[in-house]
PDB file of C-alpha atoms in Angstrom:
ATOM      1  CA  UNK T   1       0.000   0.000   0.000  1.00 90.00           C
ATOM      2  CA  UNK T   2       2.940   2.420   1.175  1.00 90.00           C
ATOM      3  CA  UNK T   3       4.592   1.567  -2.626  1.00 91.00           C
ATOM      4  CA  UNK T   4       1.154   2.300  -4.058  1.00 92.00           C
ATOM      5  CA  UNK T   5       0.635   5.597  -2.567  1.00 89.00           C
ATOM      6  CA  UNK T   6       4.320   6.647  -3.252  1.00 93.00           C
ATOM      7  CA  UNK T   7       4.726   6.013  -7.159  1.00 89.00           C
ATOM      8  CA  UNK T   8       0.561   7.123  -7.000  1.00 84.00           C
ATOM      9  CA  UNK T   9       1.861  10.617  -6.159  1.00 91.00           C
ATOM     10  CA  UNK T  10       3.103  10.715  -9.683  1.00 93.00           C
ATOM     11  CA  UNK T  11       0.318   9.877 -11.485  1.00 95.00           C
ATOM     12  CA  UNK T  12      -0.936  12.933 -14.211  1.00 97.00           C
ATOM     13  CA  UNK T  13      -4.579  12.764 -15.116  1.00 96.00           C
ATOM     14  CA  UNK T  14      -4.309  15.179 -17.557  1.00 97.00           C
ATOM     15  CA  UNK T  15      -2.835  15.368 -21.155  1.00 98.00           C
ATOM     16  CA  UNK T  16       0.543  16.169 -21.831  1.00 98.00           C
ATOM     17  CA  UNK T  17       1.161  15.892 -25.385  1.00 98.00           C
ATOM     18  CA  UNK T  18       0.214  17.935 -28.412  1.00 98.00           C
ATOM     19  CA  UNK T  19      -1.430  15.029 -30.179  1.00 98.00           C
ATOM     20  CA  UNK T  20      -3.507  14.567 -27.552  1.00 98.00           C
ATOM     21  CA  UNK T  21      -5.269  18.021 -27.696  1.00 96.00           C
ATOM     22  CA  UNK T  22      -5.497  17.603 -31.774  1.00 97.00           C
ATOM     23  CA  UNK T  23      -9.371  16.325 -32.590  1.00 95.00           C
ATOM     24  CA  UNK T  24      -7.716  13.830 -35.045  1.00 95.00           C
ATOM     25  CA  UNK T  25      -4.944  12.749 -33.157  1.00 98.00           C
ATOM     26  CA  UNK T  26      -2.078  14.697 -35.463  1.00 98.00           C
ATOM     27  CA  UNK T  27       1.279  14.079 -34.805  1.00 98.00           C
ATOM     28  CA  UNK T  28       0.086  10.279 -33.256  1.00 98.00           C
ATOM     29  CA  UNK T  29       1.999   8.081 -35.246  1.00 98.00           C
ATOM     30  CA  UNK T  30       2.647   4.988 -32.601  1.00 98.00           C
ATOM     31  CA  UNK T  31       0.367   3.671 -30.589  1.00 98.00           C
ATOM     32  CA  UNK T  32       1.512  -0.013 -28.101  1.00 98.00           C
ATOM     33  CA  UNK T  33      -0.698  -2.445 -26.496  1.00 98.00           C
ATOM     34  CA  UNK T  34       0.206  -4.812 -23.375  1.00 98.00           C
ATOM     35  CA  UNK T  35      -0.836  -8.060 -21.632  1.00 96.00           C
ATOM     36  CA  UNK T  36       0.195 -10.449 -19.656  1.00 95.00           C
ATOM     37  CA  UNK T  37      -1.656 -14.044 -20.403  1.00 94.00           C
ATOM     38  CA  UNK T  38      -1.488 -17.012 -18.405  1.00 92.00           C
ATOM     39  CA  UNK T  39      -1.014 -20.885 -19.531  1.00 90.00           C
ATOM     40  CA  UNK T  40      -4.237 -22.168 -18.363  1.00 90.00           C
ATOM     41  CA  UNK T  41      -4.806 -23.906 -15.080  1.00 88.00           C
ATOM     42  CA  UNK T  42      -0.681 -22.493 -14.421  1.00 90.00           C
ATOM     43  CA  UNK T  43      -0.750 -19.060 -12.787  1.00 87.00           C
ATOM     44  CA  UNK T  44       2.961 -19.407 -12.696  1.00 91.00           C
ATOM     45  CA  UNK T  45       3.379 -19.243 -16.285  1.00 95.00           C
ATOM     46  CA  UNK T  46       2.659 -16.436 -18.717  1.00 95.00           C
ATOM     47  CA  UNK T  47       3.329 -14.480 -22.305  1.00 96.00           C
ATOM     48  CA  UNK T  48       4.374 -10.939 -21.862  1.00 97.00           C
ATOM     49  CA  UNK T  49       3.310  -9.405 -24.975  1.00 98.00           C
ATOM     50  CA  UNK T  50       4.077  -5.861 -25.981  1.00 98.00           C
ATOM     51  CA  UNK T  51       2.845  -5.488 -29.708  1.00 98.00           C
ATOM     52  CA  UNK T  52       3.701  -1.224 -31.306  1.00 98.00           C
ATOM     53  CA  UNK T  53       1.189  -0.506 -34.376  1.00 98.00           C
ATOM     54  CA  UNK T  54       1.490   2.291 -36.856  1.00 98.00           C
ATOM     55  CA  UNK T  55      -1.478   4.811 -36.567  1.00 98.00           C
ATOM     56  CA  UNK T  56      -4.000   5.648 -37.405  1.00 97.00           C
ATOM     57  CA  UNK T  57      -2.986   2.331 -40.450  1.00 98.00           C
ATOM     58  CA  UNK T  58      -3.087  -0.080 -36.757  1.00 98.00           C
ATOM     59  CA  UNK T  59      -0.339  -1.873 -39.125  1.00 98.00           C
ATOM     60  CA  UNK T  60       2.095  -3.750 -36.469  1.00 98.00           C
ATOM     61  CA  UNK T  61       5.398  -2.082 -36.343  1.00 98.00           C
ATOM     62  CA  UNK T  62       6.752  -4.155 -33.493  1.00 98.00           C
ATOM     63  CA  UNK T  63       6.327  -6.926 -31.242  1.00 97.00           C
ATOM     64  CA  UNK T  64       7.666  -9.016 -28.484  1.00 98.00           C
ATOM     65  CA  UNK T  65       6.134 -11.940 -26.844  1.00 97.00           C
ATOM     66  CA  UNK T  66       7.760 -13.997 -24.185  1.00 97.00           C
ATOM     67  CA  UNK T  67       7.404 -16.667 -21.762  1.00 96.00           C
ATOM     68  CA  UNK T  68       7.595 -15.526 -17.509  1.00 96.00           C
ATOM     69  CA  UNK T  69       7.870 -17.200 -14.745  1.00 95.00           C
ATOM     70  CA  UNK T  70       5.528 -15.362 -12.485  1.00 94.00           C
ATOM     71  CA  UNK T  71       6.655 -15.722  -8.988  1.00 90.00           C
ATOM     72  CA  UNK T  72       4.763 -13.124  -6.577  1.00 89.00           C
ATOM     73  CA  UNK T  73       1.165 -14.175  -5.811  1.00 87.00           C
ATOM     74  CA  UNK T  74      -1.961 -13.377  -6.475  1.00 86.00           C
ATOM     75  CA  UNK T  75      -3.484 -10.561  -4.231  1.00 87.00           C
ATOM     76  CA  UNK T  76      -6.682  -8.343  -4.494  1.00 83.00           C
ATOM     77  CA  UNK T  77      -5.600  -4.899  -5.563  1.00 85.00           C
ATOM     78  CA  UNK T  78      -1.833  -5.437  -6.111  1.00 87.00           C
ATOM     79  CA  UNK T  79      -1.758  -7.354  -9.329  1.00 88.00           C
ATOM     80  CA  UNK T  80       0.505  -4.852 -11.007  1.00 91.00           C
ATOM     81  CA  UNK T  81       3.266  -6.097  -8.601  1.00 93.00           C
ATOM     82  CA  UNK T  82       2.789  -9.333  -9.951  1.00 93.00           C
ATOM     83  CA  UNK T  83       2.674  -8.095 -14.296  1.00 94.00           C
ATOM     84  CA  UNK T  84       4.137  -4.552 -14.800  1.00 96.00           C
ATOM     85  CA  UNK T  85       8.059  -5.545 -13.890  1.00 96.00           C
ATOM     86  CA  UNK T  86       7.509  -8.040 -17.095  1.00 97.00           C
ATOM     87  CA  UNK T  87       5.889  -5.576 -18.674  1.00 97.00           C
ATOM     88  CA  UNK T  88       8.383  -2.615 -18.010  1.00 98.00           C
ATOM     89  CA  UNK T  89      11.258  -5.007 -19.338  1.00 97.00           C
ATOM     90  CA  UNK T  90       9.225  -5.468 -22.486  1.00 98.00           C
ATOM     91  CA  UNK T  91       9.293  -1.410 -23.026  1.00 98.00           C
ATOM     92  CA  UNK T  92      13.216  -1.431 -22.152  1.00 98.00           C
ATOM     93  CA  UNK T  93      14.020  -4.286 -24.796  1.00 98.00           C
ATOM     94  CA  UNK T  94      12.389  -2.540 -27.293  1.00 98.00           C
ATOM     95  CA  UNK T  95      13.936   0.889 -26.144  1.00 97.00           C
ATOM     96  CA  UNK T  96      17.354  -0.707 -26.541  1.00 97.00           C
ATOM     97  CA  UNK T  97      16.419  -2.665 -29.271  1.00 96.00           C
ATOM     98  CA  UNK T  98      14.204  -0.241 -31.856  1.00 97.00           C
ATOM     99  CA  UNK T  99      14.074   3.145 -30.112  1.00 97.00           C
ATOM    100  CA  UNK T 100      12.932   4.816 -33.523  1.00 98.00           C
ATOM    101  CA  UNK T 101       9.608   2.929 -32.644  1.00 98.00           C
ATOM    102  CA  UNK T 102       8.932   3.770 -28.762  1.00 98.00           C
ATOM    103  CA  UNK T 103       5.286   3.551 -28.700  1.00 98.00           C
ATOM    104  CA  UNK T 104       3.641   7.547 -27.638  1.00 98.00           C
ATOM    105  CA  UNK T 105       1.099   5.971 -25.935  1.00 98.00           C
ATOM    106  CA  UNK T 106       0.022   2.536 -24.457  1.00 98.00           C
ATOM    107  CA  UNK T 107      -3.015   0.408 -23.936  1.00 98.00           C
ATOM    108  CA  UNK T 108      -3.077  -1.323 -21.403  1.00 98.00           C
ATOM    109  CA  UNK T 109      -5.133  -4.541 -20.600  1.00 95.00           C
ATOM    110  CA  UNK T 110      -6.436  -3.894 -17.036  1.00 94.00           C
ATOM    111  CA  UNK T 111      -7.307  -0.904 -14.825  1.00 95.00           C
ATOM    112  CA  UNK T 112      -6.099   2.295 -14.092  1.00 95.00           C
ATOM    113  CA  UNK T 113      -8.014   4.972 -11.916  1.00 95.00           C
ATOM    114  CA  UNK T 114     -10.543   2.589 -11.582  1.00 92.00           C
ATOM    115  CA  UNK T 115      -8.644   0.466  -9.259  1.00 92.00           C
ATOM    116  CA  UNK T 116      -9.514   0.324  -5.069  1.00 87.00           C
ATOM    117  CA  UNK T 117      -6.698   3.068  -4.379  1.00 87.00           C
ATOM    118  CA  UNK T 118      -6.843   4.394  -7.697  1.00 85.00           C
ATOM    119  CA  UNK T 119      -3.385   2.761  -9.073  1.00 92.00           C
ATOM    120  CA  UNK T 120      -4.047  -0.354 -11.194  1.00 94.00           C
ATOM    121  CA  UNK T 121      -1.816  -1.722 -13.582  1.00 96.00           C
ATOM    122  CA  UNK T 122      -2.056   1.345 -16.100  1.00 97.00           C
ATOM    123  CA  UNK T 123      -1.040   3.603 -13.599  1.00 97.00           C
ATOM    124  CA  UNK T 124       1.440   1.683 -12.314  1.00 97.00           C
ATOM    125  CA  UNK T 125       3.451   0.989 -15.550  1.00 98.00           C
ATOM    126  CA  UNK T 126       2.873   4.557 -16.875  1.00 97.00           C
ATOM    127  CA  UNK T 127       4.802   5.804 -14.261  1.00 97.00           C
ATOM    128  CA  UNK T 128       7.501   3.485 -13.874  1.00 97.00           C
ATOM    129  CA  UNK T 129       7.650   3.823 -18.092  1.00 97.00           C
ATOM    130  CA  UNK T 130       6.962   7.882 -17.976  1.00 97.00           C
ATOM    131  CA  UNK T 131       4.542   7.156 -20.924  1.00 98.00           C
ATOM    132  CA  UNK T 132       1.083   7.671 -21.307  1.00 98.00           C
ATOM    133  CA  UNK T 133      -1.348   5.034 -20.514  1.00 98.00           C
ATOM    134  CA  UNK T 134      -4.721   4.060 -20.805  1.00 98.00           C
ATOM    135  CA  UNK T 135      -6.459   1.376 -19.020  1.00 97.00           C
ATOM    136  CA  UNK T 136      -8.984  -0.835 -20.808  1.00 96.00           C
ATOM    137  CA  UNK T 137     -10.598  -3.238 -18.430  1.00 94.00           C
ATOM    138  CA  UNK T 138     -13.381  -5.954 -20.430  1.00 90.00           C
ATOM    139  CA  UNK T 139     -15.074  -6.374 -16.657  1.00 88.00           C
ATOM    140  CA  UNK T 140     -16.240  -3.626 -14.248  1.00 83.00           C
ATOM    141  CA  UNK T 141     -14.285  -3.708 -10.927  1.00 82.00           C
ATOM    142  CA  UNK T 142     -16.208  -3.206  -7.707  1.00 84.00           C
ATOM    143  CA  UNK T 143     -14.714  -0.030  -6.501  1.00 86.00           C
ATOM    144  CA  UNK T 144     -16.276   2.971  -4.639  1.00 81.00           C
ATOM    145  CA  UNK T 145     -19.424   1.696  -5.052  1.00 81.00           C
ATOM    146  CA  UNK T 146     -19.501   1.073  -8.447  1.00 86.00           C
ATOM    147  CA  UNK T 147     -21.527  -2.123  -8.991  1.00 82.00           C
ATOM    148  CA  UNK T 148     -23.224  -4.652 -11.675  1.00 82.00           C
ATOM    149  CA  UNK T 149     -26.612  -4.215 -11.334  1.00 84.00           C
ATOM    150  CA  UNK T 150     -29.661  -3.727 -12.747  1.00 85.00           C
ATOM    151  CA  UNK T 151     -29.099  -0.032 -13.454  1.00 80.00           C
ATOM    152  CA  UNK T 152     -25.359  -0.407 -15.101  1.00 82.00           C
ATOM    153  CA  UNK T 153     -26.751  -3.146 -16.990  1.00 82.00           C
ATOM    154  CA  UNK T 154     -29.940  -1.012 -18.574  1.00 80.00           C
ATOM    155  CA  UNK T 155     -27.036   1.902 -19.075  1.00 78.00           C
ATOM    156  CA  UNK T 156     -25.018  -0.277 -21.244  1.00 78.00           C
ATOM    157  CA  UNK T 157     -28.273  -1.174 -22.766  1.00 77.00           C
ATOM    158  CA  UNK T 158     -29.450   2.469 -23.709  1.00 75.00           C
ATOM    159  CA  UNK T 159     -25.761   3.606 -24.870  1.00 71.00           C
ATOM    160  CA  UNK T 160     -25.505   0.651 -27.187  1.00 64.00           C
ATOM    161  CA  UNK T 161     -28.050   2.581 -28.940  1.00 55.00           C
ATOM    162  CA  UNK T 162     -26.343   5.519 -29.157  1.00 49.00           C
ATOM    163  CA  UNK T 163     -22.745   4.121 -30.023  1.00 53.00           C
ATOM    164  CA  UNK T 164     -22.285   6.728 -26.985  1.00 76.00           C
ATOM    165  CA  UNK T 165     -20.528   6.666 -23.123  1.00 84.00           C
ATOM    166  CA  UNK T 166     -21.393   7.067 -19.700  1.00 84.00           C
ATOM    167  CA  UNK T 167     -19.084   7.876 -16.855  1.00 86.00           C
ATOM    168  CA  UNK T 168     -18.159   5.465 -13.664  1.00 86.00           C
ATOM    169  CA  UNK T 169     -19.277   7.813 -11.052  1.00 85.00           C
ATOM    170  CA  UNK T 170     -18.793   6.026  -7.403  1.00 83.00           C
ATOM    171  CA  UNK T 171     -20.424   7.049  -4.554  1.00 87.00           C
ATOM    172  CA  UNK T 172     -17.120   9.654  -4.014  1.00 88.00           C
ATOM    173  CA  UNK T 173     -18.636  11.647  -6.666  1.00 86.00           C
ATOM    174  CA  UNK T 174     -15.647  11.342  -8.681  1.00 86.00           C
ATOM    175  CA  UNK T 175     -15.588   9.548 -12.719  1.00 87.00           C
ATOM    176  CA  UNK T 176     -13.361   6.674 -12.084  1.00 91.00           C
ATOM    177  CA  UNK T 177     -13.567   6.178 -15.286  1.00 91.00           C
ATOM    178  CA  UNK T 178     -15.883   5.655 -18.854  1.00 89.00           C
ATOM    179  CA  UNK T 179     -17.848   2.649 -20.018  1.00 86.00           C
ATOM    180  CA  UNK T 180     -17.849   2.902 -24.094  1.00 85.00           C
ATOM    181  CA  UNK T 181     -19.609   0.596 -26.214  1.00 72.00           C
ATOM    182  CA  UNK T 182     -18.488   2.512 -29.288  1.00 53.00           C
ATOM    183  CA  UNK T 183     -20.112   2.301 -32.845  1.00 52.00           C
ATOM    184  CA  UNK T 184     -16.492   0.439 -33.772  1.00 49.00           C
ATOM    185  CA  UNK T 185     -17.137  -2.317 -31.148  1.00 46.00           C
ATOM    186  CA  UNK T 186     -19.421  -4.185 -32.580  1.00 46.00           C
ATOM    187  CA  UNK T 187     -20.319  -6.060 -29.619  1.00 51.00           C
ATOM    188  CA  UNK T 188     -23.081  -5.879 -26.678  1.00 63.00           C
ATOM    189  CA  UNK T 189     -20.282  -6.245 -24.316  1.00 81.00           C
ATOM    190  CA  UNK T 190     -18.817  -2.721 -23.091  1.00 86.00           C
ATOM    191  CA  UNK T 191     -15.183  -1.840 -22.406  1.00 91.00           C
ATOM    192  CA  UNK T 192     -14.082  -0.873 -19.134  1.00 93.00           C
ATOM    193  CA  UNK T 193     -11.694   2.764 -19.826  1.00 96.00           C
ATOM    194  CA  UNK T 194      -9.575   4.637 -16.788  1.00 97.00           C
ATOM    195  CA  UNK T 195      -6.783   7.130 -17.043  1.00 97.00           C
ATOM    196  CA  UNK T 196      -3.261   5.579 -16.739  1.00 97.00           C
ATOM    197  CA  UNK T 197      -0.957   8.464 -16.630  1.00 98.00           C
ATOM    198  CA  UNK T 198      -0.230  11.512 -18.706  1.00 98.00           C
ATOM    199  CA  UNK T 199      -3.335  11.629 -20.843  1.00 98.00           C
ATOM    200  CA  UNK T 200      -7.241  12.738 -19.465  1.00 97.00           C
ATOM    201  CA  UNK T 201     -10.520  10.652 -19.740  1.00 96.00           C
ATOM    202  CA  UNK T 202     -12.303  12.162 -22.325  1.00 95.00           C
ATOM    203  CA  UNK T 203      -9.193  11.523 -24.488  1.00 97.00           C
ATOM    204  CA  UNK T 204      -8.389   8.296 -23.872  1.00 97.00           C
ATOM    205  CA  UNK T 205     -11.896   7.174 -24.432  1.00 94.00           C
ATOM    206  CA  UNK T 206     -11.685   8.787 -27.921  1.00 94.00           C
ATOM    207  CA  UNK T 207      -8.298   6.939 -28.664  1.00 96.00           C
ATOM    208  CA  UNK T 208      -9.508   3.608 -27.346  1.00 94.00           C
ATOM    209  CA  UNK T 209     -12.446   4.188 -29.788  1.00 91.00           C
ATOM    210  CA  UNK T 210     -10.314   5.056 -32.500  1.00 94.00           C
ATOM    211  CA  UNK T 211      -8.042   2.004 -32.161  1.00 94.00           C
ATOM    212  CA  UNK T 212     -11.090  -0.377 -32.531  1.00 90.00           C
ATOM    213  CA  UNK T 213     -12.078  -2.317 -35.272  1.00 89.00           C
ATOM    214  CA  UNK T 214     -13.463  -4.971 -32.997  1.00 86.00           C
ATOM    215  CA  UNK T 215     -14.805  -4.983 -29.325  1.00 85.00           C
ATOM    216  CA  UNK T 216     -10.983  -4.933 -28.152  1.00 91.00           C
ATOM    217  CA  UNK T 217      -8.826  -2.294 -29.369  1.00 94.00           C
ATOM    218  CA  UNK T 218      -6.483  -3.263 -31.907  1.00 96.00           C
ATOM    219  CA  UNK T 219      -3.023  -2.575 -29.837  1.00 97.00           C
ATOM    220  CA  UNK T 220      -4.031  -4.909 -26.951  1.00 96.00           C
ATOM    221  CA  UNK T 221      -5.950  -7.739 -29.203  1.00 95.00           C
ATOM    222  CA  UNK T 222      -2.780  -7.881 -31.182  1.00 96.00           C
TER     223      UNK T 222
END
């Protein structure tokens, strides 16, 4: 918790590049994805995948998938201690390796804001990595009061019509983050999108939507 709140300190929830304040996106010409998969019925072993398309093409540029030994364990709340060092090594291999293709921005397949102390994964690697980040979660997390029910489930209904958002307001007040079911999802199931680091809501739901040509943007499904 005491690491948490520490490298949280550093989090910026607002945008800090010029491409992000351009309606199109100008001057956006890399965009990376992340994920760390496990080997079914072996939470030991995983792929670390860090995949760099072009944009706006979404042409891969880059990639690098490798086997991990995971060795911390699983606990409510701190699973970026268990993924982002893999994932952190991933960005340093290909900053070594290809720095001409150093992604500007990275999806990230898990939670940022939106995250019990509001410091998932997104935030986490964003700051270690001092890039922008986006979390894009495909299940709500229970956090501030944020729930399932009845009521999120007839939201996601009525925005599905109107290829539109709403925002994850918990009982703070605050908007944790945005549920999109954009008109590029094609899917009833919504997406799950909190700030990382270095970028603001409203613009990373407009990049997630603009990286989709199915329900998961193209970055992380790659």
């Amino acid at each position: 918790r005491s690491e948490q709140a520490r490298l949280g300190a550093g989090v910026v929830e607002e945008d800090t590049e010029e491409w992000q304040r351009d309606p199109g996106f100008a001057g956006l010409e890399r965009v990376g994805g992340v994920d760390l998969s496990y080997i079914k019925g072996d939470d030991s072993s995983a792929c670390a995948s860090l995949v760099v398309l072009s944009y706006p093409a979404l042409e891969v540029l880059y990639e690098d998938c490798r086997m991990v030994t995971v060795s911390a364990p699983y606990v409510a709340g701190f699973l970026a201690f268990r993924e982002v060092p893999f994932l952190v090594e991933a960005v340093q291999r290909l900053q070594q390796e290809e720095p001409r293709l150093r992604p500007q921005v990275l999806l990230v397949d898990g939670n940022g804001l939106l995250h019990p102390r509001g410091f998932g994964v997104a935030c986490h690697l964003g700051v270690l990595t001092d890039l922008p980040c986006v979390g894009v979660a495909k299940n709500l997390l229970r956090v501030d009061g944020l729930v399932r029910d009845e009521l999120h489930r007839e939201q996601i209904r009525s925005l599905q019509r109107e290829g539109d958002t709403f925002p994850l307001t918990g009982t703070s007040g605050r908007a944790l983050g945005m549920v999109s079911c954009g008109d590029n999802n094609n899917s009833s199931k919504p997406l799950y999108i909190s700030v990382g680091h270095r970028v603001c809501l409203e613009t990373a739901v407009r990049l997630v939507k603009s990286c989709c040509r199915y329900r998961i943007p193209e970055p992380i499904r790659q």
